[in-house]
Coordinates of C-alpha atoms in Angstrom, one line a residue:
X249 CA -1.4 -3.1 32.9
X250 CA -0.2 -5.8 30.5
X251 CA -2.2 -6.8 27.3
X252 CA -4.7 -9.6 28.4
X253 CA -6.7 -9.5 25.2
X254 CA -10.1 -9.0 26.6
X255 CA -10.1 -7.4 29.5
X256 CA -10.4 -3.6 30.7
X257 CA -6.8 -3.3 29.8
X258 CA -7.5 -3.2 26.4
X259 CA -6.6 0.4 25.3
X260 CA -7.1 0.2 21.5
X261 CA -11.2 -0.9 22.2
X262 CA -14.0 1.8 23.6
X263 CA -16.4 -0.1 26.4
X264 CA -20.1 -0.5 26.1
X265 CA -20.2 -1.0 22.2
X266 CA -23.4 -2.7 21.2
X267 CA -25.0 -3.2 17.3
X268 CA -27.8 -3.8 15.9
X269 CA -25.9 -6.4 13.6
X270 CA -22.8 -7.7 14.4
X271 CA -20.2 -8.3 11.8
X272 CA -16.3 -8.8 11.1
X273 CA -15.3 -8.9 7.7
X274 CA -11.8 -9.1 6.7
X275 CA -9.7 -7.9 3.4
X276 CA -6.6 -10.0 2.7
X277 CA -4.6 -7.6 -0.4
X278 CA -1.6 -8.4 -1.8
X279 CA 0.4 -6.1 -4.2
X280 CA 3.2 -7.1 -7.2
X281 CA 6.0 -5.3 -7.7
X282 CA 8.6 -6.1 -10.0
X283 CA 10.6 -6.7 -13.2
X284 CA 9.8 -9.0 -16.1
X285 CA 12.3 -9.7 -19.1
X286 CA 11.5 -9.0 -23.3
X287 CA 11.2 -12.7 -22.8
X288 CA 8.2 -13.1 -20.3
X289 CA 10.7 -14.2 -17.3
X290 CA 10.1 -12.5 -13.7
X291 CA 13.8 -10.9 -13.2
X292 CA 12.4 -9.8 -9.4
X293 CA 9.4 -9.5 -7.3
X294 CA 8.1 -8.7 -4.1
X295 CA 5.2 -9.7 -2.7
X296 CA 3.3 -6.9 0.0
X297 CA 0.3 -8.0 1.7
X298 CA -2.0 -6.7 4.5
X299 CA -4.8 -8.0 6.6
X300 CA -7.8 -5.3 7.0
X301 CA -10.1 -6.0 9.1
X302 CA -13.7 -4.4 9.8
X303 CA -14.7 -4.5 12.7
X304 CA -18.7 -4.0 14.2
X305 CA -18.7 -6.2 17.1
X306 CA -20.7 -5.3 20.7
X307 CA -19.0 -6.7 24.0
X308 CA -15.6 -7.7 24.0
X309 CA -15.3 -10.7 21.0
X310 CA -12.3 -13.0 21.5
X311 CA -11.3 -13.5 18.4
X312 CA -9.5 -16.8 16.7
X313 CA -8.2 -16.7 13.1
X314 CA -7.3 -19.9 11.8
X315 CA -4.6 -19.6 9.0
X316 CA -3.5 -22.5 6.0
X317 CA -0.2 -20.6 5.4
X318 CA 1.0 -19.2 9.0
X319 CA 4.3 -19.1 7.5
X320 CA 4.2 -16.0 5.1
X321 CA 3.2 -14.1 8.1
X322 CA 6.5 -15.1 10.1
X323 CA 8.3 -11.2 9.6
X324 CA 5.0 -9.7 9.3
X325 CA 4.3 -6.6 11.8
X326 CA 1.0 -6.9 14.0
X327 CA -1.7 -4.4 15.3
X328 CA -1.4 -4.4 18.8
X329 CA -4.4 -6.4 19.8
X330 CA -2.7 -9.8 18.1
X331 CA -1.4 -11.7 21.1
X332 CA 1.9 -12.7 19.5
X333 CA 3.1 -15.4 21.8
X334 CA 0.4 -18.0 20.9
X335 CA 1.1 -16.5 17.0
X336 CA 5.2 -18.2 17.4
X337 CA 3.3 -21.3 19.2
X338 CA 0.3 -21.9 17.8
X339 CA 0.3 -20.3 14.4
X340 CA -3.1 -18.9 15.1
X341 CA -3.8 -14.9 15.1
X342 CA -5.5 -14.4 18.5
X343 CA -7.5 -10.8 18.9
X344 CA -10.0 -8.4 20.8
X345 CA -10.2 -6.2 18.0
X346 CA -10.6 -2.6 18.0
X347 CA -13.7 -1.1 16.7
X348 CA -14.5 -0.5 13.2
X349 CA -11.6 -0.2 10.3
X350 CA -7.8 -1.4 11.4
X351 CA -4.6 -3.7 9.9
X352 CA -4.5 -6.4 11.5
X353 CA -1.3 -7.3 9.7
X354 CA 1.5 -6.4 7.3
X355 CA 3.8 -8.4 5.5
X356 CA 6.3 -8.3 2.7
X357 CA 7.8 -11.2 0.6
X358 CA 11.0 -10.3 -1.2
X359 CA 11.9 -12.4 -3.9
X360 CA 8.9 -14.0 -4.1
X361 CA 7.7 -16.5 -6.6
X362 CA 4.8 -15.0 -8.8
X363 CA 2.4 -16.3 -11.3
X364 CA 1.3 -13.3 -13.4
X365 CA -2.4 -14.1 -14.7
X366 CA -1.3 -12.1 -18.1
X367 CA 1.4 -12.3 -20.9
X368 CA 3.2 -9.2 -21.7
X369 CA 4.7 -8.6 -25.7
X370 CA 5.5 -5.5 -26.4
X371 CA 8.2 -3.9 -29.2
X372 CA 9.3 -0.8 -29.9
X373 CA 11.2 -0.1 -33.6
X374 CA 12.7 3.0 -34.5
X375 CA 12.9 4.0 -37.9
X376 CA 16.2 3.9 -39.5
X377 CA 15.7 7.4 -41.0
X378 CA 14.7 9.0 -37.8
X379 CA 11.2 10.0 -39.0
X380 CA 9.8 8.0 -36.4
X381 CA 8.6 4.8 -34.2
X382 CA 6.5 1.8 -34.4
X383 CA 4.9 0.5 -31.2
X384 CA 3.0 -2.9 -30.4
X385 CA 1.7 -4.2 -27.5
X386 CA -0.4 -7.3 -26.8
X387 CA -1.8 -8.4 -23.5
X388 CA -2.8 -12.5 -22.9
X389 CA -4.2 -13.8 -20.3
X390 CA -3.1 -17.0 -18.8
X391 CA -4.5 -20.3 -17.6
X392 CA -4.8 -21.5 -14.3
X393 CA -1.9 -18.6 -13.3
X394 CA -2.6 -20.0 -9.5
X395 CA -1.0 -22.8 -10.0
X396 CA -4.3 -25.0 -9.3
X397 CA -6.0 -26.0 -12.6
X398 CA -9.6 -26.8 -11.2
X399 CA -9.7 -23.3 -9.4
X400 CA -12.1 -20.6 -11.0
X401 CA -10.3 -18.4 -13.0
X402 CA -10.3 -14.9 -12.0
X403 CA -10.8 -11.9 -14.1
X404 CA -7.8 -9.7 -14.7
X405 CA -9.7 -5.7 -13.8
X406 CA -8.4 -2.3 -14.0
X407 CA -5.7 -2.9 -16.5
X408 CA -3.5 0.2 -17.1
X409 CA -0.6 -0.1 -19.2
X410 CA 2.0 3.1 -19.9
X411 CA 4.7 3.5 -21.9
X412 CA 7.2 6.7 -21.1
X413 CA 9.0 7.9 -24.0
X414 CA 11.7 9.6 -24.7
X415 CA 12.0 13.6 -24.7
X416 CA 12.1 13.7 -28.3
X417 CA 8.9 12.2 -28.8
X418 CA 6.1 14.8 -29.8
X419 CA 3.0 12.2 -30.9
X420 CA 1.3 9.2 -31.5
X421 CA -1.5 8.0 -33.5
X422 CA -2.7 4.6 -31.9
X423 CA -5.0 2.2 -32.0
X424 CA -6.7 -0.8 -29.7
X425 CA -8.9 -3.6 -30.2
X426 CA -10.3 -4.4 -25.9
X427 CA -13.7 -3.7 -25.9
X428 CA -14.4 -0.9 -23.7
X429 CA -10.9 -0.1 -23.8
X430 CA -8.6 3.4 -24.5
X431 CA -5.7 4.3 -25.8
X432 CA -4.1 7.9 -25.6
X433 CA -0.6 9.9 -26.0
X434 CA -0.1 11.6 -22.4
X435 CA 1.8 14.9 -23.9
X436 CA 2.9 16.1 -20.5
X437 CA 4.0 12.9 -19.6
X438 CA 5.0 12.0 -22.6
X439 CA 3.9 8.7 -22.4
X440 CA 1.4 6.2 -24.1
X441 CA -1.4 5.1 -22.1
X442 CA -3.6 2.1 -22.8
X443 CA -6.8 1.6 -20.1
X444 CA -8.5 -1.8 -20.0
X445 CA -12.1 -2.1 -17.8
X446 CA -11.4 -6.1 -17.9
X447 CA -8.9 -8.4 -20.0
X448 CA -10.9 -11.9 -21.0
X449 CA -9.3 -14.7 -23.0
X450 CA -13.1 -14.0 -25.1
X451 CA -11.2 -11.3 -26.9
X452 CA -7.3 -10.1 -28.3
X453 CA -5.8 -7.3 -26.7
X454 CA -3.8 -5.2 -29.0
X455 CA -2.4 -1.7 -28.9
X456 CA -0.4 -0.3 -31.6
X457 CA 0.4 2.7 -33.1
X458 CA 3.0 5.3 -34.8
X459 CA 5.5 7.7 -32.9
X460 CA 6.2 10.7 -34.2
X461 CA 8.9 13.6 -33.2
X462 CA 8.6 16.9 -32.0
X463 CA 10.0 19.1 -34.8
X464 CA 12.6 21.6 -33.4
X465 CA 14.1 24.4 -35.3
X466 CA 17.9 23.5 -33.5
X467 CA 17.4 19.6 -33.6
X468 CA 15.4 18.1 -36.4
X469 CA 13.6 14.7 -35.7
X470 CA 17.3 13.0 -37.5
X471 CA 18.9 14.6 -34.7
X472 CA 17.1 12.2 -32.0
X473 CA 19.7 9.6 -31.1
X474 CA 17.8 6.2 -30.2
X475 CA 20.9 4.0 -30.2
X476 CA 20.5 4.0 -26.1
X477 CA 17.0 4.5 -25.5
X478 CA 15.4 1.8 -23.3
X479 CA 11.6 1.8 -22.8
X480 CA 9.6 0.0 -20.4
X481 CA 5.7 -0.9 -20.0
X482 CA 4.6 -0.6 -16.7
X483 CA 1.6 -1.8 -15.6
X484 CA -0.9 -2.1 -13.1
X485 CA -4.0 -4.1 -12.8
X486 CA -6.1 -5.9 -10.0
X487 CA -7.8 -9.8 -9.6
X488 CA -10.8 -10.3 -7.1
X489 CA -10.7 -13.8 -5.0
X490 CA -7.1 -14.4 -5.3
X491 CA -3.9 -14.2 -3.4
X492 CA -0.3 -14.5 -5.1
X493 CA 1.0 -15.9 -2.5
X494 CA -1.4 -18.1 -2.0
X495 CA -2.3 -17.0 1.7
X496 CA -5.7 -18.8 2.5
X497 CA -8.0 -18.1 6.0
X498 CA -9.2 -21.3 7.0
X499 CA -11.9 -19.8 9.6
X500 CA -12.9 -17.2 12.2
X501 CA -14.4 -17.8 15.0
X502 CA -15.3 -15.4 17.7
X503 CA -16.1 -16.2 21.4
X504 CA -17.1 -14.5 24.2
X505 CA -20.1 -13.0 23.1
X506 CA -23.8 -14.1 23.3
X507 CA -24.8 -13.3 19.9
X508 CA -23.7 -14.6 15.6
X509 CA -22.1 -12.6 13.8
X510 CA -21.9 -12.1 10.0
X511 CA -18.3 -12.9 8.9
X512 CA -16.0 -13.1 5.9
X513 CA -12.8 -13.1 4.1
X514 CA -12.1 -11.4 0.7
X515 CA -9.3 -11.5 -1.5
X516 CA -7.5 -9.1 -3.7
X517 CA -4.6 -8.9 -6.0
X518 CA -3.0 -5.8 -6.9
X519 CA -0.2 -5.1 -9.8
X520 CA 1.4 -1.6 -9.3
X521 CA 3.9 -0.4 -11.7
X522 CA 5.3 -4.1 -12.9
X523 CA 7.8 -2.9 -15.4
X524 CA 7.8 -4.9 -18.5
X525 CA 10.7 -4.8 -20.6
X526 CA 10.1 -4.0 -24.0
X527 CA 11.8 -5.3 -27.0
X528 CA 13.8 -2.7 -29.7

């Protein structure tokens, strides 16, 4: 049988579901990957986004989501329930959904153009007599990053910053001034690690500290050679109500039933791994 979208051909949904209170809520995430300069500039980026839907609906709910940006979705991959057709026509996602958690969609932008809600500086100096390395990092967030300045600014969450070091690199002692923040030398990954619960333009955010190297009885800490070495901050973080791309649901609306149901749209950012280039 062919996919009518409500109908008893619809494999992906059991029959005879029923709730107490009916409800469709909907998760719009996008992630950041990329690369950004010593000097602040994005030198690639990708864009990833899904839509995740949760789904409690009785009967067998026709559903009708109106998008503002239809485009970003034009290479995305569909759940099986989207009646693609009237996607190419109308620029409307058309859907029986299946019961309880699913994708509705996945799509990637490559070379997108991104707006990160936080400034990057970060240098790392090694000491001309090779007892050591100074490190400083500062994190600043940005303005109206979305490109709209009457929108609500978001709140930049989860902030995790590392720095992998070198193989000759033993210690740090380091220091941070984000409240309710952390900063730590990862031994076994030999890596600096700075945790943030939320960065606010209320306070600075500041990480800095001293390098030390591992003492070995064939290669002394002169021996290290950091003519070559190249170090990069890579970070991850997270923004509530806001998409990058700036992908926006304009509505829902779901026929076919005899009942309201609760509905809603929520957005997420997610930065995972951006690598930062960091100044010598």
């Amino acid at each position: 049988a062919g996919i009518s979208g409500c109908g008893s051909d619809v494999w992906w949904r059991k029959g005879g579901l029923s709730y107490a209170a009916n409800e469709c809520w909907m998760d719009v995430i996008e992630t950041i990957v990329g690369a950004i300069d010593g000097n602040g500039r994005v030198v690639h980026s990708c864009v990833n986004g899904e839509i995740s839907v949760n789904s409690k609906l009785g009967g067998i709910p026709d559903c009708a989501l109106s998008l503002r940006t239809p485009a970003l979705l034009e290479d995305a991959s569909f759940h099986p329930c989207v009646r693609i057709p009237k996607f190419h026509r109308d620029g409307l996602l058309s859907f029986c959904p299946p019961d309880g958690d699913f994708k509705l969609a996945e799509y990637s932008l490559p070379e997108a153009q991104v707006a990160l809600p936080f400034e990057i500086k970060a240098v790392l100096v090694f000491k001309a007599d090779g007892t050591g390395a100074q490190l400083s990092v500062s994190a600043t967030t940005r303005q109206h990053y979305g490109g709209n300045p009457n929108a609500p600014q978001h709140v930049v969450e989860n902030f995790r910053l590392a720095v992998p070091l070198p193989s000759f690199v033993g210690g740090a002692t380091l220091s941070q001034t984000s409240p309710g923040g952390a900063v730590r030398f990862a031994k076994a990954q030999r890596a600096v690690i700075w945790t943030v619960p939320k960065l606010t333009d209320e306070h600075k955010h500041n990480m800095e500290g001293t390098i030390s190297y591992e003492v070995e009885k064939e290669r002394g800490p002169d021996g290290a050679d950091t003519r070559n070495v190249k170090c990069v901050a890579l970070v991850d973080f997270s923004v509530k109500g806001w998409a990058v791309s700036g992908f926006k649901v304009d509505s829902l609306e779901i026929r076919g039933v005899n009942y309201k149901p609760y509905k809603g749209c929520r957005y997420t950012t997610l930065g995972s791994g951006l690598e930062f280039r960091i100044d010598h």
